[in-house]
mmCIF file of C-alpha atoms in Angstrom:
data_model
loop_
_atom_site.group_PDB
_atom_site.id
_atom_site.type_symbol
_atom_site.label_atom_id
_atom_site.label_comp_id
_atom_site.label_asym_id
_atom_site.label_seq_id
_atom_site.Cartn_x
_atom_site.Cartn_y
_atom_site.Cartn_z
ATOM 1 C CA MET S 30 -2.224 12.936 -7.630
ATOM 2 C CA ASN S 31 1.550 12.764 -7.167
ATOM 3 C CA GLN S 32 2.239 9.795 -6.512
ATOM 4 C CA VAL S 33 -0.360 9.115 -10.461
ATOM 5 C CA ILE S 34 2.060 10.840 -12.397
ATOM 6 C CA LYS S 35 5.180 9.637 -11.227
ATOM 7 C CA GLN S 36 3.185 6.486 -12.463
ATOM 8 C CA HIS S 37 2.436 8.391 -15.537
ATOM 9 C CA GLU S 38 6.088 8.467 -16.146
ATOM 10 C CA TRP S 39 7.314 6.304 -15.197
ATOM 11 C CA LEU S 40 4.588 4.189 -17.440
ATOM 12 C CA GLU S 41 6.003 6.725 -20.643
ATOM 13 C CA GLU S 42 9.120 4.659 -20.460
ATOM 14 C CA THR S 43 7.618 1.529 -20.202
ATOM 15 C CA LEU S 44 5.290 1.873 -22.659
ATOM 16 C CA SER S 45 6.971 4.064 -25.504
ATOM 17 C CA PHE S 46 7.890 1.202 -27.307
ATOM 18 C CA GLY S 47 5.624 -0.131 -28.500
ATOM 19 C CA SER S 48 2.479 1.376 -29.458
ATOM 20 C CA ILE S 49 0.801 3.016 -27.198
ATOM 21 C CA LYS S 50 1.442 6.532 -26.957
ATOM 22 C CA ILE S 51 0.707 8.378 -23.298
ATOM 23 C CA VAL S 52 -0.400 12.018 -23.742
ATOM 24 C CA HIS S 53 0.758 14.614 -21.471
ATOM 25 C CA HIS S 54 -1.975 15.979 -20.512
ATOM 26 C CA PRO S 55 -3.898 16.355 -16.840
ATOM 27 C CA TYR S 56 -6.957 14.829 -18.399
ATOM 28 C CA ALA S 57 -5.057 12.076 -19.617
ATOM 29 C CA ILE S 58 -3.874 11.506 -15.817
ATOM 30 C CA ILE S 59 -6.591 11.620 -14.330
ATOM 31 C CA LYS S 60 -7.850 8.545 -17.288
ATOM 32 C CA PHE S 61 -4.516 6.602 -15.634
ATOM 33 C CA GLU S 62 -6.113 7.221 -12.273
ATOM 34 C CA ILE S 63 -8.932 6.130 -13.245
ATOM 35 C CA LEU S 64 -8.498 2.933 -14.689
ATOM 36 C CA LEU S 65 -5.933 2.629 -11.602
ATOM 37 C CA ASN S 66 -8.584 2.892 -9.159
ATOM 38 C CA THR S 67 -11.225 0.399 -11.661
ATOM 39 C CA LEU S 68 -8.508 -2.120 -11.703
ATOM 40 C CA ALA S 69 -7.939 -1.651 -7.395
ATOM 41 C CA LEU S 70 -12.088 -2.273 -7.985
ATOM 42 C CA THR S 71 -12.072 -6.039 -9.568
ATOM 43 C CA LYS S 72 -9.459 -6.874 -6.761
ATOM 44 C CA SER S 73 -10.865 -6.168 -3.855
ATOM 45 C CA VAL S 74 -12.755 -8.505 -1.329
ATOM 46 C CA GLY S 75 -16.472 -6.700 -2.326
ATOM 47 C CA LEU S 76 -15.922 -8.126 -6.210
ATOM 48 C CA ARG S 77 -13.816 -10.950 -6.233
ATOM 49 C CA GLN S 78 -14.730 -14.426 -7.223
ATOM 50 C CA ASP S 79 -12.477 -16.328 -4.518
ATOM 51 C CA ALA S 80 -13.609 -14.209 -1.783
ATOM 52 C CA ARG S 81 -16.629 -16.010 0.617
ATOM 53 C CA VAL S 82 -19.459 -14.701 0.675
ATOM 54 C CA ASP S 83 -19.791 -13.466 3.897
ATOM 55 C CA GLU S 84 -16.545 -11.311 3.065
ATOM 56 C CA ARG S 85 -18.166 -9.775 -0.574
ATOM 57 C CA ALA S 86 -20.889 -8.683 2.237
ATOM 58 C CA TYR S 87 -18.861 -7.537 5.055
ATOM 59 C CA TRP S 88 -17.292 -5.183 2.635
ATOM 60 C CA LEU S 89 -19.773 -4.210 0.348
ATOM 61 C CA MET S 90 -21.161 -2.551 3.466
ATOM 62 C CA GLY S 91 -18.523 -1.101 4.507
ATOM 63 C CA ALA S 92 -17.672 0.375 1.420
ATOM 64 C CA THR S 93 -20.880 2.245 1.239
ATOM 65 C CA SER S 94 -21.319 3.218 4.109
ATOM 66 C CA ILE S 95 -18.188 5.885 4.837
ATOM 67 C CA SER S 96 -17.605 8.606 2.909
ATOM 68 C CA ALA S 97 -15.575 8.295 -0.417
ATOM 69 C CA SER S 98 -12.178 10.021 1.262
ATOM 70 C CA LEU S 99 -12.393 6.884 3.669
ATOM 71 C CA ALA S 100 -13.650 4.132 0.545
ATOM 72 C CA ILE S 101 -11.056 4.581 -0.901
ATOM 73 C CA PRO S 102 -7.875 2.921 1.030
ATOM 74 C CA LEU S 103 -9.961 -0.051 0.692
ATOM 75 C CA VAL S 104 -10.021 -0.180 -2.842
ATOM 76 C CA TYR S 105 -6.729 1.133 -2.668
ATOM 77 C CA PRO S 106 -4.764 1.245 0.156
ATOM 78 C CA ARG S 107 -2.013 2.632 0.533
ATOM 79 C CA LEU S 108 1.777 2.022 1.310
ATOM 80 C CA PHE S 109 3.854 3.839 2.640
ATOM 81 C CA SER S 110 7.984 3.473 3.655
ATOM 82 C CA ILE S 111 8.817 3.662 7.151
ATOM 83 C CA HIS S 112 12.571 2.984 7.486
ATOM 84 C CA ASN S 113 13.123 6.823 5.362
ATOM 85 C CA ILE S 114 10.342 8.864 6.826
ATOM 86 C CA PRO S 115 11.475 13.097 6.754
ATOM 87 C CA LYS S 116 10.628 14.491 9.502
ATOM 88 C CA LEU S 117 6.986 15.334 9.032
ATOM 89 C CA ASP S 118 4.453 18.433 9.890
ATOM 90 C CA GLU S 119 1.840 18.721 12.553
ATOM 91 C CA SER S 120 -0.693 17.383 9.659
ATOM 92 C CA SER S 121 0.388 15.633 7.115
ATOM 93 C CA LEU S 122 2.084 11.769 6.348
ATOM 94 C CA PRO S 123 4.667 10.959 4.046
ATOM 95 C CA PRO S 124 4.516 10.309 0.709
ATOM 96 C CA THR S 125 2.335 7.028 -0.896
ATOM 97 C CA LEU S 126 3.780 3.871 -2.483
ATOM 98 C CA PRO S 127 2.667 1.722 -6.025
ATOM 99 C CA LEU S 128 1.197 -1.136 -4.629
ATOM 100 C CA SER S 129 3.784 -2.776 -7.123
ATOM 101 C CA SER S 130 6.262 -5.707 -5.318
ATOM 102 C CA GLU S 131 8.979 -3.826 -7.249
ATOM 103 C CA ASN S 132 9.078 -0.729 -4.558
ATOM 104 C CA LEU S 133 9.830 -3.336 -1.797
ATOM 105 C CA ASP S 134 13.288 -2.706 -0.870
ATOM 106 C CA PRO S 135 14.203 -5.923 1.381
ATOM 107 C CA GLU S 136 16.851 -3.651 3.398
ATOM 108 C CA GLY S 137 13.287 -1.857 4.420
ATOM 109 C CA ILE S 138 9.745 -1.885 7.046
ATOM 110 C CA PHE S 139 6.487 -0.976 5.249
ATOM 111 C CA LEU S 140 3.473 0.128 6.562
ATOM 112 C CA LEU S 141 -0.156 -0.569 3.787
ATOM 113 C CA GLU S 142 -2.945 0.035 5.694
ATOM 114 C CA THR S 143 -5.821 -0.586 3.977
ATOM 115 C CA GLY S 144 -9.290 1.713 6.734
ATOM 116 C CA GLU S 145 -9.636 -1.490 8.787
ATOM 117 C CA ASP S 146 -5.411 -3.417 9.401
ATOM 118 C CA ALA S 147 -2.558 -1.873 9.337
ATOM 119 C CA PHE S 148 0.540 -4.252 8.462
ATOM 120 C CA LEU S 149 4.380 -3.489 8.787
ATOM 121 C CA TYR S 150 6.841 -5.373 7.000
ATOM 122 C CA ALA S 151 9.974 -6.092 7.778
ATOM 123 C CA GLY S 152 12.147 -6.847 4.309
ATOM 124 C CA LYS S 153 15.228 -9.823 4.772
ATOM 125 C CA ALA S 154 17.869 -7.439 5.295
ATOM 126 C CA VAL S 155 16.953 -4.375 7.920
ATOM 127 C CA SER S 156 19.563 -3.222 9.624
ATOM 128 C CA SER S 157 19.804 -4.489 12.932
ATOM 129 C CA GLU S 158 19.782 -1.582 14.602
ATOM 130 C CA LEU S 159 16.150 0.329 13.323
ATOM 131 C CA LEU S 160 14.646 -3.607 13.964
ATOM 132 C CA HIS S 161 16.077 -2.599 17.570
ATOM 133 C CA GLN S 162 14.355 1.257 17.132
ATOM 134 C CA LEU S 163 10.366 -0.372 16.400
ATOM 135 C CA PHE S 164 10.209 -3.766 17.633
ATOM 136 C CA GLU S 165 13.297 -3.399 21.060
ATOM 137 C CA VAL S 166 14.047 -7.063 18.033
ATOM 138 C CA ARG S 167 17.787 -7.473 17.204
ATOM 139 C CA SER S 168 16.979 -9.637 13.730
ATOM 140 C CA VAL S 169 14.214 -10.044 11.625
ATOM 141 C CA ASN S 170 13.890 -13.399 13.074
ATOM 142 C CA GLU S 171 12.506 -12.301 15.962
ATOM 143 C CA VAL S 172 10.038 -10.662 14.648
ATOM 144 C CA ILE S 173 6.942 -12.510 15.623
ATOM 145 C CA PRO S 174 3.818 -12.588 13.272
ATOM 146 C CA GLY S 175 0.685 -11.313 14.142
ATOM 147 C CA GLN S 176 -1.762 -9.062 15.332
ATOM 148 C CA PHE S 177 0.623 -6.795 18.022
ATOM 149 C CA LEU S 178 0.571 -3.753 20.007
ATOM 150 C CA LEU S 179 2.793 -0.698 18.678
ATOM 151 C CA GLN S 180 5.384 0.866 21.351
ATOM 152 C CA GLU S 181 6.150 3.920 21.648
ATOM 153 C CA TYR S 182 10.177 4.713 22.463
ATOM 154 C CA ASP S 183 12.906 6.827 22.805
ATOM 155 C CA ASN S 184 14.466 7.411 19.516
ATOM 156 C CA GLU S 185 13.062 9.501 16.308
ATOM 157 C CA PRO S 186 11.860 6.630 14.161
ATOM 158 C CA SER S 187 10.099 4.910 16.894
ATOM 159 C CA ILE S 188 8.281 8.306 17.452
ATOM 160 C CA LEU S 189 7.434 9.106 13.544
ATOM 161 C CA LEU S 190 6.427 5.873 13.332
ATOM 162 C CA ASN S 191 3.910 5.812 16.025
ATOM 163 C CA LYS S 192 2.939 9.261 15.101
ATOM 164 C CA MET S 193 2.138 8.750 11.090
ATOM 165 C CA VAL S 194 -0.388 5.382 12.882
ATOM 166 C CA ASN S 195 -1.632 7.701 15.001
ATOM 167 C CA ASP S 196 -2.355 10.528 12.250
ATOM 168 C CA ILE S 197 -3.817 6.859 10.113
ATOM 169 C CA ARG S 198 -6.062 6.065 12.858
ATOM 170 C CA ARG S 199 -8.175 9.539 13.341
ATOM 171 C CA GLN S 200 -7.905 10.024 9.576
ATOM 172 C CA HIS S 201 -10.323 7.156 10.038
ATOM 173 C CA CYS S 202 -12.045 7.326 13.531
ATOM 174 C CA SER S 203 -11.347 4.327 13.284
ATOM 175 C CA TYR S 204 -8.750 1.932 15.504
ATOM 176 C CA LEU S 205 -6.697 0.363 13.026
ATOM 177 C CA ARG S 206 -5.328 -2.981 13.592
ATOM 178 C CA LEU S 207 -1.723 -3.728 14.327
ATOM 179 C CA HIS S 208 0.034 -6.445 11.930
ATOM 180 C CA LEU S 209 4.285 -7.251 12.249
ATOM 181 C CA LEU S 210 5.251 -9.757 9.301
ATOM 182 C CA LYS S 211 8.636 -10.386 7.771
ATOM 183 C CA ARG S 212 9.361 -12.736 4.090
ATOM 184 C CA GLY S 213 8.120 -16.532 4.540
ATOM 185 C CA ASP S 214 4.733 -15.948 6.933
ATOM 186 C CA PRO S 215 1.481 -17.337 6.267
ATOM 187 C CA LEU S 216 0.467 -12.750 7.060
ATOM 188 C CA GLU S 217 2.787 -12.725 3.602
ATOM 189 C CA MET S 218 0.028 -14.253 1.298
ATOM 190 C CA MET S 219 -2.140 -11.297 2.266
ATOM 191 C CA PHE S 220 -0.247 -8.183 2.552
ATOM 192 C CA HIS S 221 1.252 -9.337 -1.506
ATOM 193 C CA SER S 222 -2.935 -9.359 -1.938
ATOM 194 C CA PHE S 223 -3.146 -5.776 -1.618
ATOM 195 C CA MET S 224 -0.004 -5.209 -3.992
ATOM 196 C CA ILE S 225 -2.889 -4.044 -6.542
ATOM 197 C CA GLU S 226 -0.502 -3.349 -9.788
ATOM 198 C CA ASP S 227 1.048 -7.017 -9.767
ATOM 199 C CA LYS S 228 0.194 -9.856 -12.031
ATOM 200 C CA SER S 229 -1.240 -11.829 -9.567
ATOM 201 C CA GLY S 230 -4.444 -15.157 -9.104
ATOM 202 C CA LEU S 231 -5.962 -11.850 -8.519
ATOM 203 C CA GLY S 232 -5.946 -10.716 -11.758
ATOM 204 C CA SER S 233 -3.305 -8.300 -14.569
ATOM 205 C CA SER S 234 -0.750 -6.493 -13.612
ATOM 206 C CA TYR S 235 -1.010 -2.691 -13.677
ATOM 207 C CA VAL S 236 0.755 -2.436 -17.284
ATOM 208 C CA GLU S 237 -1.392 -5.219 -18.861
ATOM 209 C CA PHE S 238 -4.996 -3.497 -17.943
ATOM 210 C CA LEU S 239 -3.132 -0.418 -19.973
ATOM 211 C CA VAL S 240 -2.963 -2.719 -22.848
ATOM 212 C CA TYR S 241 -5.876 -4.545 -22.867
ATOM 213 C CA VAL S 242 -8.096 -1.439 -22.264
ATOM 214 C CA HIS S 243 -6.364 0.556 -24.968
ATOM 215 C CA ARG S 244 -6.171 -3.149 -27.291
ATOM 216 C CA GLN S 245 -10.820 -2.087 -26.915
ATOM 217 C CA ILE S 246 -10.304 1.962 -27.621
#
């Protein structure tokens, strides 16, 4: 909900020049959350027209056979910033980021989890120190894309990242496959397909979707 409130404030600035009036009311914020999830659902594998029949069937079977809380990441994945993880207590995860490429700082590392898979995305300008702490490489060019096994090293960023991944796995009661990638890797297209709020071949951006819905009222 905190993420939706932040998006609500951002939308107020973005759309204040137009004909859409952003209402400061809890129900208005809830409606924005519903619209965001509606857009995400239209871009999900289960409803996308470009997805193969077996992929759609697998996604729908998975989404309808688990609880609503566990199904949410299948529709709207969670994006976390790894390069500035705060110290976490025993039962919390850091705040999530909106699924927009605008939030992908070139100097950052991000964790995207979809309920079944998790992607660790390294920006093109990540510090060599952080790369070495997390993956024991000195340059982003040394990052080998693909599925990998996360190691825990004797430093705070590595310990916090492992704690995050383990907490997410416990929430889903599944192992959660991990994939490592950087800009320009083959997996990048799949990673960016989860940026629900961006305009793409899968559909309109979040702002465009809000404008469309507003015009139908």
